[in-house]
Amino acid sequence: MQGEESGQILAGTEGDSFPLMEINTGETEASEQWDYVLVADHRTQRNTRQAHQQQQFLEELKRKGFHYKMIEDHRKVFFGIRADSRIFDLYCTLLMEPEGPATRVQPARPSSVPATTRIRIVNFVLNSKAAAGGTLEDLVKSGVFETRFALHKGEEDLKKRWARWRNMFHPQPIDDIRDYFGEKVALYFAWLGWYTYMLVPAALVGLIIFLSGFSLFNASQISKEICEAHDILLCPRGDHSRRYQQLSDTCTFAKLTHLFDNEGTVLFAIFMALWATVFLEIWKRQRARVVLHWDLYGWDEDQEEMALELINCPAYELRPQQHSYLRSTVILMLSLLMICLMIGMAHLLVVYRVLAAALFNSTLLFQEEQVTTAVVVTGALVHYVAILIMTKINKYVALKLCDFEKPRTFSERESKFTIKFFTLQFFAHFSSLVYIAFILGRINGHPGKSVRLAGLWKLEECHLSGCMMDLFLQMAIIMGLKQTLSNCMEYLGPWLAHKYRLMRFKLSRASGDPELRHLQRNYLLNPVNTFSLFDEFMEMMIQYGFTTIFVAAFPLAPLLALFSNLVEIRLDAIKMVRLQRRLVPRKAKDIGTWLQVLETIGVLAVIANGMVIAFTSEFIPRVVYKYHYGPCRQGAQPAVDCLTGYINHSLSVFYTKDFQDPIQIEGSENVTKCRYRDYRNAQDYNLSEQFWVLLAIRLVFLILFEHVALCIKLIAAWFVPDIPQSVENKVLEEKYQTLREKMCSSPKSTEV
């Protein structure tokens, strides 16, 4: 030992499965030779039980064909792990296709084995169950080892070309990402880059639809009528409003609502349905090209996992596929219970909004006309916080359900976990939006006979300008927070944690040994786990849901997503290359279950946007009035706007004498009637004929819209093949050449 540091090579010269090459213990090996690193605290060396477990684990690694080197500093003990070349020879042999003479070619030597493959195999063996019955994860939990990681090596080129903010608008080096992080990460960034590129036309169309509202900002007949309706009084809208309000007071909000609730909304919703389909179909083509380029077109994930199991344990017995109807029933019931909990969370948000309205009014924090806006904004903030909390709970529940289901392989476990976690997350994120879009203000009764929560508090009403404004505000706040605050925390959290670890460890006082310094530098990076890449995918899936599902109410969603993704790509790159330990590379030829998630979101988007246009937007009432009730019902009249009189038609009449406590309402002595948004008779306040006509037309529109949009999606999916002809022809040519070579090499081929 020199000072506080020592280096020692502990290598086996023989083993049960793979005899090792002799190692010259006198030479110091560079850290770049290590496939993996285990870290232990010095205190474990003084604990007899932990030291014995540590040595037992390392001895088993020797028997499996590994050698290691122990390097110490004054705080930690680092174990550099390297697999013998014969492990990789066996890997190449197991996965080599039996293609005649090709099978006689000697497996590649270790120098030709990519670093990503080495790390993947070593990580699998290290994390498999040991002969003693435990796993490396168990040893880490019990404190025998502190952590483990793969070393960053040769990442300088990625730092310069990719992981820099100044490269935000540069193409991504997907092949270099694959060579360093493996196919799974590379496919994530390839998909994210394509998604971002495809957001450009969606963002432009959404922006045009939004800005087109400005051309009618002052010209809209509906806005004119609202702004000039000084003689129309609106009924008090809840316990926080005890006075009548002029309809003209809502003039500004009426104009703002027209920005996103106009005739272009329907066209934009259909466009987004087509866009989502084209995006996925062209992505499938992109993926096929990339996978062929990587020579993974015929790669099989199950075969890969079986090969790794055999490398780890030659006596490995195949686990057959199993299905238990009892387990499936229990999982389904528990999942439904969690979904009910998510829906219950939305109801709690409803209770919050009702109580907040009463609180804001009683404490005089806001003026009466500001209470509704304040409730909407704070409700969105509470919803955002609830999402953060439920994300932790949902992940825990999804993991436990996966453990109960007992999947056969890691890939199967990941797929099942993805479906469960996304389902729970979907309800956590969108349940309150569903309430605002389709329930808010529709079960409140009418003035004089309001539905009350617990018989005390009146249920919340829609915004004065309509429920589309509530949905727009909710979407804008949640998306804005997720794209700004979440991205800031996603970057600042790892950055501050890394700086704190550097300051605490005092790297500047570390040894001058370059190998030890390299190990320390990697150790001080932020840890990664199995969910590191999964969380990035999940974040993008939720964003994709916001971008498509309620886009009819928020046409600026694609634009926000575009700006966010430009930052997200470089943010993730900087995290992975500069701030985090190296992710364990994983082989893949597609994005897995996430593709089915994207397709499901596309179908849900068609249904949700159709319902928003039919039941939340004023589009259907305007069209029905224009052609059935308005001045143009007998034909267009050039001198008259077809929507003239729409506001008076859409507001019901309530006589103030029917209030239960008219004296408490300010100014009631001079008012005989007021108006409210609904279609009810003035005599008995029952739903009017217009309401039922509108309801029937809304349902017909919903059915037609969904069928047309889904047909467009199906035609687009049929029109754009999943696999390019060039890729199919290349695969056919390779198969043909293989058969020709086999035929030529066959002894009987000359007899034919």
XYZ file of N, CA and C in Angstrom, residues 563-661:
297
model
N -41.426 23.038 -28.378
C -40.404 23.774 -27.623
C -39.826 22.911 -26.501
N -40.707 22.182 -25.829
C -40.258 21.333 -24.724
C -39.314 20.235 -25.213
N -39.638 19.620 -26.349
C -38.829 18.504 -26.843
C -37.457 18.950 -27.321
N -37.381 20.147 -27.893
C -36.072 20.670 -28.299
C -35.139 20.764 -27.088
N -35.724 21.148 -25.957
C -34.933 21.212 -24.717
C -34.721 19.815 -24.151
N -35.762 18.982 -24.213
C -35.714 17.646 -23.609
C -34.606 16.785 -24.204
N -34.430 16.849 -25.523
C -33.404 16.010 -26.170
C -32.029 16.323 -25.607
N -31.679 17.601 -25.557
C -30.339 17.972 -25.055
C -30.252 17.793 -23.550
N -31.371 18.018 -22.849
C -31.363 17.829 -21.402
C -31.074 16.373 -21.056
N -31.764 15.447 -21.737
C -31.522 14.027 -21.497
C -30.099 13.635 -21.886
N -29.610 14.204 -22.997
C -28.248 13.889 -23.443
C -27.221 14.345 -22.404
N -27.388 15.556 -21.900
C -26.443 16.083 -20.905
C -26.501 15.249 -19.629
N -27.704 14.890 -19.211
C -27.834 14.050 -18.011
C -27.095 12.733 -18.181
N -27.336 12.064 -19.313
C -26.783 10.721 -19.504
C -25.276 10.734 -19.682
N -24.743 11.762 -20.324
C -23.315 11.777 -20.645
C -22.497 12.482 -19.570
N -23.026 13.548 -18.983
C -22.224 14.385 -18.104
C -22.563 14.267 -16.620
N -23.828 13.969 -16.296
C -24.259 14.046 -14.899
C -24.574 12.697 -14.269
N -24.808 11.669 -15.089
C -25.195 10.372 -14.550
C -24.158 9.307 -14.890
N -24.169 8.251 -14.075
C -23.364 7.092 -14.410
C -23.873 6.469 -15.707
N -23.050 5.661 -16.300
C -23.398 5.110 -17.602
C -24.569 4.132 -17.484
N -25.560 4.341 -18.337
C -26.678 3.404 -18.387
C -26.202 2.055 -18.911
N -26.735 0.990 -18.357
C -26.400 -0.348 -18.856
C -27.031 -0.508 -20.237
N -26.230 -0.753 -21.274
C -26.787 -0.877 -22.628
C -27.733 -2.065 -22.732
N -28.807 -1.860 -23.481
C -29.755 -2.937 -23.721
C -30.013 -3.050 -25.209
N -30.114 -4.288 -25.667
C -30.364 -4.535 -27.073
C -31.864 -4.477 -27.333
N -32.260 -3.918 -28.469
C -33.675 -3.830 -28.830
C -33.770 -3.527 -30.317
N -34.893 -3.920 -30.914
C -35.121 -3.588 -32.320
C -36.386 -2.748 -32.516
N -37.012 -2.341 -31.418
C -38.141 -1.409 -31.483
C -38.324 -0.798 -30.103
N -39.314 0.076 -29.976
C -39.543 0.726 -28.675
C -40.496 -0.091 -27.812
N -40.811 -1.302 -28.251
C -41.563 -2.238 -27.425
C -43.022 -1.858 -27.243
N -43.490 -2.029 -26.012
C -44.902 -1.802 -25.693
C -45.314 -0.349 -25.882
N -44.335 0.548 -25.889
C -44.663 1.965 -26.044
C -45.360 2.237 -27.377
N -45.088 1.438 -28.397
C -45.756 1.634 -29.683
C -47.255 1.375 -29.551
N -47.628 0.309 -28.810
C -49.045 0.040 -28.579
C -49.688 1.156 -27.738
N -48.914 1.712 -26.812
C -49.413 2.835 -26.012
C -49.720 4.032 -26.916
N -48.811 4.322 -27.844
C -49.014 5.444 -28.761
C -50.252 5.225 -29.639
N -50.433 4.011 -30.112
C -51.601 3.726 -30.946
C -52.894 3.842 -30.145
N -52.861 3.415 -28.882
C -54.037 3.552 -28.015
C -54.372 5.018 -27.776
N -53.344 5.821 -27.531
C -53.565 7.254 -27.326
C -54.184 7.877 -28.571
N -53.749 7.429 -29.755
C -54.307 7.961 -30.989
C -55.803 7.702 -31.108
N -56.243 6.503 -30.725
C -57.677 6.189 -30.764
C -58.431 6.993 -29.707
N -57.867 7.082 -28.493
C -58.507 7.865 -27.431
C -58.617 9.331 -27.820
N -57.627 9.830 -28.559
C -57.648 11.230 -28.983
C -58.825 11.504 -29.904
N -59.117 10.574 -30.805
C -60.263 10.742 -31.703
C -61.555 10.808 -30.892
N -61.716 9.893 -29.949
C -62.938 9.859 -29.128
C -63.060 11.120 -28.276
N -61.970 11.492 -27.593
C -62.013 12.642 -26.683
C -62.257 13.945 -27.440
N -61.583 14.148 -28.568
C -61.774 15.390 -29.321
C -63.173 15.470 -29.920
N -63.693 14.314 -30.350
C -65.071 14.313 -30.832
C -66.049 14.711 -29.741
N -65.827 14.223 -28.528
C -66.711 14.560 -27.408
C -66.544 16.014 -26.992
N -65.310 16.533 -27.049
C -65.098 17.943 -26.699
C -65.847 18.851 -27.666
N -65.725 18.557 -28.970
C -66.414 19.383 -29.971
C -67.924 19.250 -29.822
N -68.383 18.035 -29.536
C -69.827 17.799 -29.466
C -70.450 18.349 -28.194
N -69.801 18.156 -27.035
C -70.456 18.453 -25.757
C -69.871 19.644 -25.000
N -68.613 20.008 -25.262
C -67.994 21.100 -24.505
C -67.962 22.385 -25.313
N -67.652 22.263 -26.593
C -67.580 23.430 -27.470
C -68.975 23.956 -27.788
N -69.016 25.198 -28.239
C -70.269 25.809 -28.692
C -70.481 25.581 -30.187
N -69.656 24.731 -30.801
C -69.729 24.539 -32.251
C -71.096 24.003 -32.682
N -71.581 22.939 -32.040
C -72.858 22.336 -32.434
C -74.022 23.297 -32.189
N -74.146 23.921 -31.011
C -75.250 24.885 -30.823
C -75.233 26.019 -31.847
N -74.031 26.488 -32.215
C -73.959 27.568 -33.212
C -74.473 27.095 -34.573
N -74.033 25.890 -34.988
C -74.446 25.378 -36.293
C -75.952 25.110 -36.325
N -76.479 24.523 -35.252
C -77.913 24.233 -35.195
C -78.727 25.530 -35.242
N -78.293 26.514 -34.475
C -79.007 27.803 -34.499
C -78.949 28.434 -35.881
N -77.777 28.341 -36.498
C -77.565 28.988 -37.797
C -78.517 28.452 -38.860
N -78.772 27.135 -38.838
C -79.553 26.522 -39.914
C -80.957 26.066 -39.480
N -81.255 26.185 -38.188
C -82.561 25.682 -37.733
C -83.396 26.739 -37.009
N -82.733 27.620 -36.254
C -83.470 28.602 -35.470
C -83.202 30.038 -35.913
N -82.052 30.313 -36.499
C -81.623 31.674 -36.787
C -82.292 32.299 -37.999
N -81.883 33.511 -38.314
C -82.488 34.236 -39.451
C -82.183 33.605 -40.808
N -81.201 32.710 -40.883
C -80.840 32.087 -42.157
C -81.493 30.722 -42.345
N -82.438 30.367 -41.504
C -83.030 29.035 -41.621
C -83.807 28.853 -42.929
N -84.272 29.966 -43.533
C -84.968 29.901 -44.807
C -84.022 30.144 -45.986
N -82.757 30.382 -45.679
C -81.788 30.694 -46.724
C -80.919 31.863 -46.295
N -79.716 31.959 -46.858
C -78.774 33.015 -46.486
C -79.327 34.385 -46.852
N -79.087 35.347 -45.966
C -79.479 36.733 -46.200
C -78.226 37.600 -46.114
N -77.812 38.193 -47.218
C -76.543 38.944 -47.245
C -76.460 40.060 -46.214
N -77.561 40.671 -45.908
C -77.525 41.826 -45.007
C -77.555 41.437 -43.537
N -77.778 40.170 -43.221
C -77.932 39.735 -41.827
C -76.938 38.613 -41.526
N -76.259 38.719 -40.380
C -75.384 37.632 -39.932
C -76.257 36.482 -39.442
N -75.910 35.275 -39.877
C -76.742 34.109 -39.558
C -76.785 33.789 -38.072
N -75.856 34.341 -37.281
C -75.822 34.067 -35.840
C -76.465 35.195 -35.033
N -77.096 36.115 -35.721
C -77.779 37.192 -35.014
C -78.853 36.612 -34.093
N -78.825 37.004 -32.833
C -79.799 36.520 -31.860
C -79.397 35.227 -31.164
N -78.178 34.718 -31.450
C -77.769 33.436 -30.860
C -77.663 33.520 -29.341
N -77.115 34.616 -28.836
C -76.911 34.744 -27.392
C -78.250 34.726 -26.663
N -79.203 35.474 -27.165
C -80.525 35.487 -26.525
C -81.159 34.091 -26.580
N -80.928 33.369 -27.676
C -81.489 32.028 -27.835
C -80.844 31.024 -26.878
N -79.538 31.184 -26.584
C -78.800 30.200 -25.786
C -78.911 30.437 -24.288
N -79.529 31.531 -23.881
C -79.678 31.830 -22.451
C -81.123 31.591 -22.019
N -81.291 30.841 -20.949
C -82.627 30.588 -20.409
C -83.037 31.702 -19.457
N -84.336 31.805 -19.217
C -84.895 32.856 -18.359
C -85.248 32.276 -16.995
N -84.893 33.032 -15.944
C -85.292 32.651 -14.578
C -85.915 33.870 -13.912
N -87.073 33.677 -13.318
C -87.780 34.762 -12.639
C -87.315 34.838 -11.191
N -86.906 36.025 -10.791
C -86.278 36.202 -9.471
C -87.227 35.886 -8.328
N -88.518 35.917 -8.577
C -89.475 35.604 -7.506
C -89.370 34.143 -7.067
N -88.735 33.322 -7.927
C -88.618 31.900 -7.603
C -87.355 31.572 -6.812
N -86.526 32.592 -6.514
C -85.375 32.361 -5.644
C -85.860 32.015 -4.246
N -85.145 31.130 -3.587
C -85.534 30.743 -2.229
C -85.262 31.862 -1.237
N -84.222 32.664 -1.502
C -83.891 33.777 -0.606
C -83.538 35.009 -1.441
